[in-house]
């Protein structure tokens, strides 16, 4: 039975939840397929996450390996193929709780970096799981800065082998997933040396464990890097190589080859490689960032209509905590952001599909723009979403702090997305570099890519809003965001130029501008996200109330951004103080409007109870019963030796009756 | 041997680290005593935290109980007494990793709420550990709002007993520390009923476990609430009471008594109770909030001078990451905040000592101000410090994400401080209520407490700064903070009045202002923190470079607050855009200045390697070696059954040689 405090929230929905779900999925047929995959996975006990919060790191790893192995069978039994429509839902249905994700990266790196001959040899072996692959790039001493990697691969002409070494401790491979305990093979990135000349970083296929008994190969030291904030199910590993010899054919050689005599030959364009990195950054947004944010919103909002605390009005029943303005102000902007990011993700996907078609036609013109957008949005979305999940956790008070709420593990996992696949600050600076370059080009009257043509449109004007309702006009707020982005980019470009002209060396000048460059890159992405949300809303069908509620969310997303960052809008007087008060008023009004639809808006995300795995967020809202039931299953409720060992001796002088 | 990249940072310190440590401790003698306590604790293997990151929740609990029991002996052997100078350092030296903390709360609640007779009976038993006490207030369905607690205690005149019951699931006691597995007794807060009339919440001593065999007493259901984000060492528990009878004498009766015939007698003033809550909020700041923030700064800053990544200038060696402006902008404001909060903590302690002396003289006049300050600063300091620890964690990239860095556990623990002892938003609204009341009083020409007299000083003026150096003047920035606080408090008071005058009911009007009330309360605390830091710096001796570096930190703390919240200062034109650009310039300049002393500034916190328990933050900076050594000890590097069970069958078709 559904908690009446939750049930009542659903009766007043201003729109069709089912239609919104279909919109998010990209059509009713997609919804049907997704639900079928979820049903198939969740009905299979091997994939259960029931005891997850009680398991040790070792138990989590065992379970993830078991699931990965079972998944092969499941995929086969269900007839799901890699190009079929079901495939993309599997990972979400598993909540990512499965091993061998790096096996796919191993395969992709061979497909992209390997010669046709190498692909023909290794891909079938990997596909049939005759080996388990990993991808060994990051070292103890080097992450983002790939050129600094220290592992060496020296070509030995006599034996036609590469000799791989970890010359010092900071060169040890560190973090690669699936490598600590599972992988038999890995792609090692190392500095290539031929006749004592260094040719830079190249990829090599290295076997690290025996296929007979899984023991480490000669010269290989490997193991697990130990406990992390999350990812207990993954055996992130370390790898130390001592004179490990591999045949010449194991250097992935689509772009670079070492001939038998030691001649180094570079062939083809490596530009496609940058595109791959770009694709990875975009592809992680949906599963690793949006899904956790949407889950956190679902849990926190459902809980906030079931939890009653204190009285809003004297003499009345205690109020649902979502009726407090402060609680709305915590949660509803996160909900709006989840929708905003969903739509910007659609936009990026579409952009990348187009980019990919161009690249297949050997047209690399759009690559810099794609790289800048993927870097900037990866950083902005991961950062914003991580903060959002944390806000959801805190907004649930003590119960949010219990692992049983599901929120702590969502938080500790999404936090990693700010670090992996490019640390966010570094990514934002890459976006900033592109923006500064484009600003210079625009200033010189040269053409620039579509997403930055607005830089040419810098107008001195003022925000034309006259009352608080004007701030519910997308033209008004989009223009304001654009103005701020242009101002921050141009003023930082000017500072940079001034510093250089005053004699500061170029690299020092850049470093002295980086705090502001990061702000400029964020402003650019924020502007595009707002603009895209507004454009998306405009295109929605006006039926079934969906356009209306999406318009509210778009307004909230935009006004929350202004309200939280008023200085950027006030700075040059584009927005006046009186206008800022209008923004605040409209923003606070919107909270009360969206609050009415808050539960239907999270219901539309369509998470099953099993996928939420939360005592606070289930569809029926029976929070307290579930917390109690789950707690009783905790291993901390088994007999503890502490009483016999420590407490009994301490209490030995007790009175039989106090 | 110390990593040369770290050693070089210490050679250029602009001040005496040892003198700064003494300043923080409150004198060289205090430093000596603290170090002696730390030495005594850390040299005792029972208190070791060496394997902490590898332990399960059960193992952590066992260890904490063992430590708690051993601590009794240690304290006795060392001759440390509760009133002695060593006592306050014990908890810090243990990093809080010990059980039975609630035993002390149990004792304090009896001392404060019990009659002389009750104190005489229970305190000796507790002191001699003839029982283990806990404190059962929070319920599944109620935390902050104490009046809403649902547990009942019905007085039975016939048997002269109270009958305690948990009438429904939401009334179950939930969260009390030490209650899940350890406690034999607890203080239960319940609604008192006499002859079917409810007299509100009262405290009762209830035995929950046998002193013979530790089994649960009749009618008692209790256990552990399961896994949490941290506090694995504490058995936070649940408690369900079914017709549990306790003698009439077990109601703590300093303020209220039930006579044998059922007459309810209220006696004395309960005001002292509010003071107790206030004291707890202040006392947690040092150990639970400042220490973790200082540890996180120590770890992240030491790591940032040892980690080299990418090149700042082409052709040079890779740069220390602390040389990047963006890294400085992440870490140095946290360092400045740690100092600012240390000094505001001194200020609050002093204020409370004075308040306590007044209260002993039955003068309760300063209670509202003390309550407002303790609530506001508890919220502001926990919030700011939690964010600071998270920034430190992220600033260490992937290695910060490893539990071995120590940062994840600092974060997951400090996060709880935003929730316990009063949820932060609710506390800020209590401060805001006080501020609005004082603002009204000031407007009516009535006297107000010292910390808010500034509300009368609202001047319309403008910030007088003419160049960026002017913003290094404490008068300039303190005035700016004051102006913002007054503006936010007064404008919200006006909004509130306007709403009420327009016919909105008082409680609705309050709710509609709460987002802005929270901002106003924060601005008030921020102003006081800046002012106090500036005043502290002024009083420091000018020798040994300490005043100079503290002045830099004070400036940074103040300017960071403006830089991060420009809108508040720009809003009414008090600060102009040109002045804001000066703030930015001065702020960024300061980063480069303080960066030079960053390592000495964290060295002054004087944490031992054992207390940091971090592979990244040790005094010698041997980061990579330590990560590798520690990882090898992880239980995830023991044999796993996963190979035999799952991988071998998967790989069964392998080739003997690929």
PDB file of C-alpha atoms in Angstrom, chain A residues 12-179:
ATOM      1  CA  UNK A  12      -2.772  16.323  -8.666  1.00  0.00           C
ATOM      2  CA  UNK A  13      -0.187  15.956 -11.458  1.00  0.00           C
ATOM      3  CA  UNK A  14      -0.591  18.705 -14.037  1.00  0.00           C
ATOM      4  CA  UNK A  15       0.725  16.487 -16.847  1.00  0.00           C
ATOM      5  CA  UNK A  16       0.885  12.891 -18.055  1.00  0.00           C
ATOM      6  CA  UNK A  17       3.766  11.125 -16.323  1.00  0.00           C
ATOM      7  CA  UNK A  18       3.780   8.349 -18.897  1.00  0.00           C
ATOM      8  CA  UNK A  19       4.091  10.824 -21.773  1.00  0.00           C
ATOM      9  CA  UNK A  20       6.982  12.604 -20.047  1.00  0.00           C
ATOM     10  CA  UNK A  21       8.746   9.276 -19.533  1.00  0.00           C
ATOM     11  CA  UNK A  22       8.376   8.576 -23.241  1.00  0.00           C
ATOM     12  CA  UNK A  23       9.767  12.014 -24.046  1.00  0.00           C
ATOM     13  CA  UNK A  24      12.817  11.340 -21.879  1.00  0.00           C
ATOM     14  CA  UNK A  25      13.313   7.925 -23.460  1.00  0.00           C
ATOM     15  CA  UNK A  26      12.925   9.257 -26.990  1.00  0.00           C
ATOM     16  CA  UNK A  27       9.598   7.565 -27.752  1.00  0.00           C
ATOM     17  CA  UNK A  28       7.134   5.044 -26.357  1.00  0.00           C
ATOM     18  CA  UNK A  29       8.856   2.194 -28.176  1.00  0.00           C
ATOM     19  CA  UNK A  30      12.119   3.033 -26.424  1.00  0.00           C
ATOM     20  CA  UNK A  31      10.303   3.064 -23.088  1.00  0.00           C
ATOM     21  CA  UNK A  32       8.901  -0.375 -23.828  1.00  0.00           C
ATOM     22  CA  UNK A  33      12.311  -1.795 -24.740  1.00  0.00           C
ATOM     23  CA  UNK A  34      14.001  -0.228 -21.711  1.00  0.00           C
ATOM     24  CA  UNK A  35      11.406  -1.646 -19.354  1.00  0.00           C
ATOM     25  CA  UNK A  36      11.784  -5.091 -20.899  1.00  0.00           C
ATOM     26  CA  UNK A  37      15.547  -5.019 -20.322  1.00  0.00           C
ATOM     27  CA  UNK A  38      15.115  -3.788 -16.751  1.00  0.00           C
ATOM     28  CA  UNK A  39      12.548  -6.513 -16.105  1.00  0.00           C
ATOM     29  CA  UNK A  40      14.831  -9.227 -17.501  1.00  0.00           C
ATOM     30  CA  UNK A  41      17.777  -8.072 -15.407  1.00  0.00           C
ATOM     31  CA  UNK A  42      15.915  -7.386 -12.192  1.00  0.00           C
ATOM     32  CA  UNK A  43      14.006 -10.662 -12.216  1.00  0.00           C
ATOM     33  CA  UNK A  44      17.295 -12.563 -12.338  1.00  0.00           C
ATOM     34  CA  UNK A  45      18.572 -13.172  -8.779  1.00  0.00           C
ATOM     35  CA  UNK A  46      22.216 -13.204  -9.896  1.00  0.00           C
ATOM     36  CA  UNK A  47      21.921  -9.488 -10.588  1.00  0.00           C
ATOM     37  CA  UNK A  48      20.374  -8.668  -7.220  1.00  0.00           C
ATOM     38  CA  UNK A  49      21.816  -5.715  -5.323  1.00  0.00           C
ATOM     39  CA  UNK A  50      19.804  -6.514  -2.226  1.00  0.00           C
ATOM     40  CA  UNK A  51      22.674  -6.889   0.221  1.00  0.00           C
ATOM     41  CA  UNK A  52      25.020  -4.456  -1.434  1.00  0.00           C
ATOM     42  CA  UNK A  53      25.233  -2.021   1.463  1.00  0.00           C
ATOM     43  CA  UNK A  54      26.295  -4.816   3.803  1.00  0.00           C
ATOM     44  CA  UNK A  55      29.059  -6.292   1.675  1.00  0.00           C
ATOM     45  CA  UNK A  56      32.826  -5.956   2.039  1.00  0.00           C
ATOM     46  CA  UNK A  57      35.010  -4.847  -0.843  1.00  0.00           C
ATOM     47  CA  UNK A  58      35.954  -8.469  -1.478  1.00  0.00           C
ATOM     48  CA  UNK A  59      32.330  -9.568  -1.539  1.00  0.00           C
ATOM     49  CA  UNK A  60      31.443  -6.745  -3.898  1.00  0.00           C
ATOM     50  CA  UNK A  61      34.228  -7.785  -6.264  1.00  0.00           C
ATOM     51  CA  UNK A  62      33.166 -11.439  -6.237  1.00  0.00           C
ATOM     52  CA  UNK A  63      29.593 -10.451  -6.973  1.00  0.00           C
ATOM     53  CA  UNK A  64      30.615  -8.149  -9.810  1.00  0.00           C
ATOM     54  CA  UNK A  65      32.699 -10.872 -11.472  1.00  0.00           C
ATOM     55  CA  UNK A  66      29.878 -13.345 -11.058  1.00  0.00           C
ATOM     56  CA  UNK A  67      27.485 -10.866 -12.634  1.00  0.00           C
ATOM     57  CA  UNK A  68      29.842 -10.122 -15.509  1.00  0.00           C
ATOM     58  CA  UNK A  69      30.198 -13.801 -16.319  1.00  0.00           C
ATOM     59  CA  UNK A  70      26.475 -14.393 -15.978  1.00  0.00           C
ATOM     60  CA  UNK A  71      25.765 -11.383 -18.175  1.00  0.00           C
ATOM     61  CA  UNK A  72      27.403 -13.083 -21.159  1.00  0.00           C
ATOM     62  CA  UNK A  73      24.911 -15.898 -20.845  1.00  0.00           C
ATOM     63  CA  UNK A  74      22.009 -13.564 -20.245  1.00  0.00           C
ATOM     64  CA  UNK A  75      22.766 -11.438 -23.294  1.00  0.00           C
ATOM     65  CA  UNK A  76      22.973 -14.577 -25.397  1.00  0.00           C
ATOM     66  CA  UNK A  77      19.801 -16.093 -23.978  1.00  0.00           C
ATOM     67  CA  UNK A  78      17.835 -12.892 -24.475  1.00  0.00           C
ATOM     68  CA  UNK A  79      19.167 -12.439 -27.987  1.00  0.00           C
ATOM     69  CA  UNK A  80      20.453  -8.951 -27.225  1.00  0.00           C
ATOM     70  CA  UNK A  81      23.057  -7.972 -29.805  1.00  0.00           C
ATOM     71  CA  UNK A  82      25.547  -5.137 -29.671  1.00  0.00           C
ATOM     72  CA  UNK A  83      23.753  -3.308 -32.456  1.00  0.00           C
ATOM     73  CA  UNK A  84      20.309  -4.129 -31.122  1.00  0.00           C
ATOM     74  CA  UNK A  85      18.082  -1.605 -29.349  1.00  0.00           C
ATOM     75  CA  UNK A  86      18.309  -3.286 -25.931  1.00  0.00           C
ATOM     76  CA  UNK A  87      22.049  -3.087 -25.522  1.00  0.00           C
ATOM     77  CA  UNK A  88      22.302   0.474 -24.291  1.00  0.00           C
ATOM     78  CA  UNK A  89      19.890  -0.213 -21.411  1.00  0.00           C
ATOM     79  CA  UNK A  90      21.806  -3.114 -19.894  1.00  0.00           C
ATOM     80  CA  UNK A  91      24.358  -1.042 -17.999  1.00  0.00           C
ATOM     81  CA  UNK A  92      21.718   1.244 -16.546  1.00  0.00           C
ATOM     82  CA  UNK A  93      19.617  -1.769 -15.547  1.00  0.00           C
ATOM     83  CA  UNK A  94      22.636  -3.176 -13.680  1.00  0.00           C
ATOM     84  CA  UNK A  95      23.333   0.230 -12.072  1.00  0.00           C
ATOM     85  CA  UNK A  96      26.880  -0.281 -13.326  1.00  0.00           C
ATOM     86  CA  UNK A  97      27.424  -2.919 -10.679  1.00  0.00           C
ATOM     87  CA  UNK A  98      29.350  -5.356 -12.869  1.00  0.00           C
ATOM     88  CA  UNK A  99      32.977  -6.214 -13.623  1.00  0.00           C
ATOM     89  CA  UNK A 100      34.946  -6.234 -16.873  1.00  0.00           C
ATOM     90  CA  UNK A 101      33.989  -2.744 -18.035  1.00  0.00           C
ATOM     91  CA  UNK A 102      37.622  -2.226 -18.981  1.00  0.00           C
ATOM     92  CA  UNK A 103      37.463  -5.288 -21.184  1.00  0.00           C
ATOM     93  CA  UNK A 104      35.386  -3.164 -23.532  1.00  0.00           C
ATOM     94  CA  UNK A 105      37.907  -0.326 -23.377  1.00  0.00           C
ATOM     95  CA  UNK A 106      40.630  -2.862 -24.153  1.00  0.00           C
ATOM     96  CA  UNK A 107      38.666  -3.927 -27.224  1.00  0.00           C
ATOM     97  CA  UNK A 108      37.940  -0.395 -28.323  1.00  0.00           C
ATOM     98  CA  UNK A 109      41.547   0.662 -28.022  1.00  0.00           C
ATOM     99  CA  UNK A 110      42.596  -2.246 -30.243  1.00  0.00           C
ATOM    100  CA  UNK A 111      39.859  -1.424 -32.737  1.00  0.00           C
ATOM    101  CA  UNK A 112      40.915   2.218 -32.904  1.00  0.00           C
ATOM    102  CA  UNK A 113      44.692   1.945 -32.516  1.00  0.00           C
ATOM    103  CA  UNK A 114      45.382  -1.514 -33.952  1.00  0.00           C
ATOM    104  CA  UNK A 115      46.235  -2.544 -37.511  1.00  0.00           C
ATOM    105  CA  UNK A 116      43.767  -4.688 -39.445  1.00  0.00           C
ATOM    106  CA  UNK A 117      45.932  -7.701 -38.669  1.00  0.00           C
ATOM    107  CA  UNK A 118      45.926  -6.949 -34.946  1.00  0.00           C
ATOM    108  CA  UNK A 119      42.188  -6.427 -34.952  1.00  0.00           C
ATOM    109  CA  UNK A 120      41.693  -9.736 -36.741  1.00  0.00           C
ATOM    110  CA  UNK A 121      43.788 -11.528 -34.128  1.00  0.00           C
ATOM    111  CA  UNK A 122      42.681  -9.949 -30.820  1.00  0.00           C
ATOM    112  CA  UNK A 123      39.083  -8.865 -31.207  1.00  0.00           C
ATOM    113  CA  UNK A 124      37.663 -12.393 -31.711  1.00  0.00           C
ATOM    114  CA  UNK A 125      39.637 -13.650 -28.686  1.00  0.00           C
ATOM    115  CA  UNK A 126      38.292 -10.810 -26.559  1.00  0.00           C
ATOM    116  CA  UNK A 127      34.757 -11.175 -27.858  1.00  0.00           C
ATOM    117  CA  UNK A 128      34.746 -14.862 -26.944  1.00  0.00           C
ATOM    118  CA  UNK A 129      36.277 -14.083 -23.543  1.00  0.00           C
ATOM    119  CA  UNK A 130      39.306 -16.200 -24.159  1.00  0.00           C
ATOM    120  CA  UNK A 131      41.158 -13.441 -22.348  1.00  0.00           C
ATOM    121  CA  UNK A 132      40.208 -10.606 -20.008  1.00  0.00           C
ATOM    122  CA  UNK A 133      41.486  -7.240 -21.098  1.00  0.00           C
ATOM    123  CA  UNK A 134      42.334  -4.046 -19.264  1.00  0.00           C
ATOM    124  CA  UNK A 135      43.757  -0.648 -20.193  1.00  0.00           C
ATOM    125  CA  UNK A 136      46.897   0.545 -18.409  1.00  0.00           C
ATOM    126  CA  UNK A 137      47.487   4.223 -18.975  1.00  0.00           C
ATOM    127  CA  UNK A 138      47.492   6.164 -15.678  1.00  0.00           C
ATOM    128  CA  UNK A 139      50.569   5.847 -13.466  1.00  0.00           C
ATOM    129  CA  UNK A 140      51.164   6.620  -9.805  1.00  0.00           C
ATOM    130  CA  UNK A 141      52.917   9.814 -10.839  1.00  0.00           C
ATOM    131  CA  UNK A 142      50.950  10.768 -13.942  1.00  0.00           C
ATOM    132  CA  UNK A 143      47.315  11.081 -14.860  1.00  0.00           C
ATOM    133  CA  UNK A 144      46.145  13.841 -17.124  1.00  0.00           C
ATOM    134  CA  UNK A 145      49.553  14.736 -18.554  1.00  0.00           C
ATOM    135  CA  UNK A 146      50.126  11.746 -20.809  1.00  0.00           C
ATOM    136  CA  UNK A 147      53.452  12.931 -22.166  1.00  0.00           C
ATOM    137  CA  UNK A 148      54.867  12.575 -18.677  1.00  0.00           C
ATOM    138  CA  UNK A 149      54.234   8.818 -18.421  1.00  0.00           C
ATOM    139  CA  UNK A 150      57.443   7.047 -17.414  1.00  0.00           C
ATOM    140  CA  UNK A 151      56.973   3.387 -18.341  1.00  0.00           C
ATOM    141  CA  UNK A 152      59.461   2.439 -21.067  1.00  0.00           C
ATOM    142  CA  UNK A 153      59.327   0.092 -24.040  1.00  0.00           C
ATOM    143  CA  UNK A 154      62.751  -0.437 -25.598  1.00  0.00           C
ATOM    144  CA  UNK A 155      62.956  -2.115 -28.991  1.00  0.00           C
ATOM    145  CA  UNK A 156      65.432  -4.972 -29.173  1.00  0.00           C
ATOM    146  CA  UNK A 157      66.334  -5.498 -32.834  1.00  0.00           C
ATOM    147  CA  UNK A 158      68.120  -8.768 -32.081  1.00  0.00           C
ATOM    148  CA  UNK A 159      65.050 -10.558 -30.721  1.00  0.00           C
ATOM    149  CA  UNK A 160      62.416  -8.425 -32.464  1.00  0.00           C
ATOM    150  CA  UNK A 161      60.859  -7.690 -29.084  1.00  0.00           C
ATOM    151  CA  UNK A 162      59.949  -4.721 -26.960  1.00  0.00           C
ATOM    152  CA  UNK A 163      61.322  -4.796 -23.412  1.00  0.00           C
ATOM    153  CA  UNK A 164      58.933  -3.113 -20.992  1.00  0.00           C
ATOM    154  CA  UNK A 165      60.047  -1.627 -17.704  1.00  0.00           C
ATOM    155  CA  UNK A 166      58.795   0.413 -14.793  1.00  0.00           C
ATOM    156  CA  UNK A 167      61.933   2.461 -14.181  1.00  0.00           C
ATOM    157  CA  UNK A 168      60.804   3.941 -10.877  1.00  0.00           C
ATOM    158  CA  UNK A 169      57.964   3.758  -8.434  1.00  0.00           C
ATOM    159  CA  UNK A 170      56.068   6.755  -9.821  1.00  0.00           C
ATOM    160  CA  UNK A 171      56.005   4.925 -13.186  1.00  0.00           C
ATOM    161  CA  UNK A 172      53.958   2.072 -11.768  1.00  0.00           C
ATOM    162  CA  UNK A 173      50.594   1.725 -13.487  1.00  0.00           C
ATOM    163  CA  UNK A 174      47.943   2.625 -10.923  1.00  0.00           C
ATOM    164  CA  UNK A 175      44.119   2.708 -11.070  1.00  0.00           C
ATOM    165  CA  UNK A 176      43.356   0.636 -14.206  1.00  0.00           C
ATOM    166  CA  UNK A 177      40.070  -1.159 -13.626  1.00  0.00           C
ATOM    167  CA  UNK A 178      39.849  -4.969 -13.793  1.00  0.00           C
ATOM    168  CA  UNK A 179      43.635  -5.120 -13.522  1.00  0.00           C
TER     169      UNK A 179
END
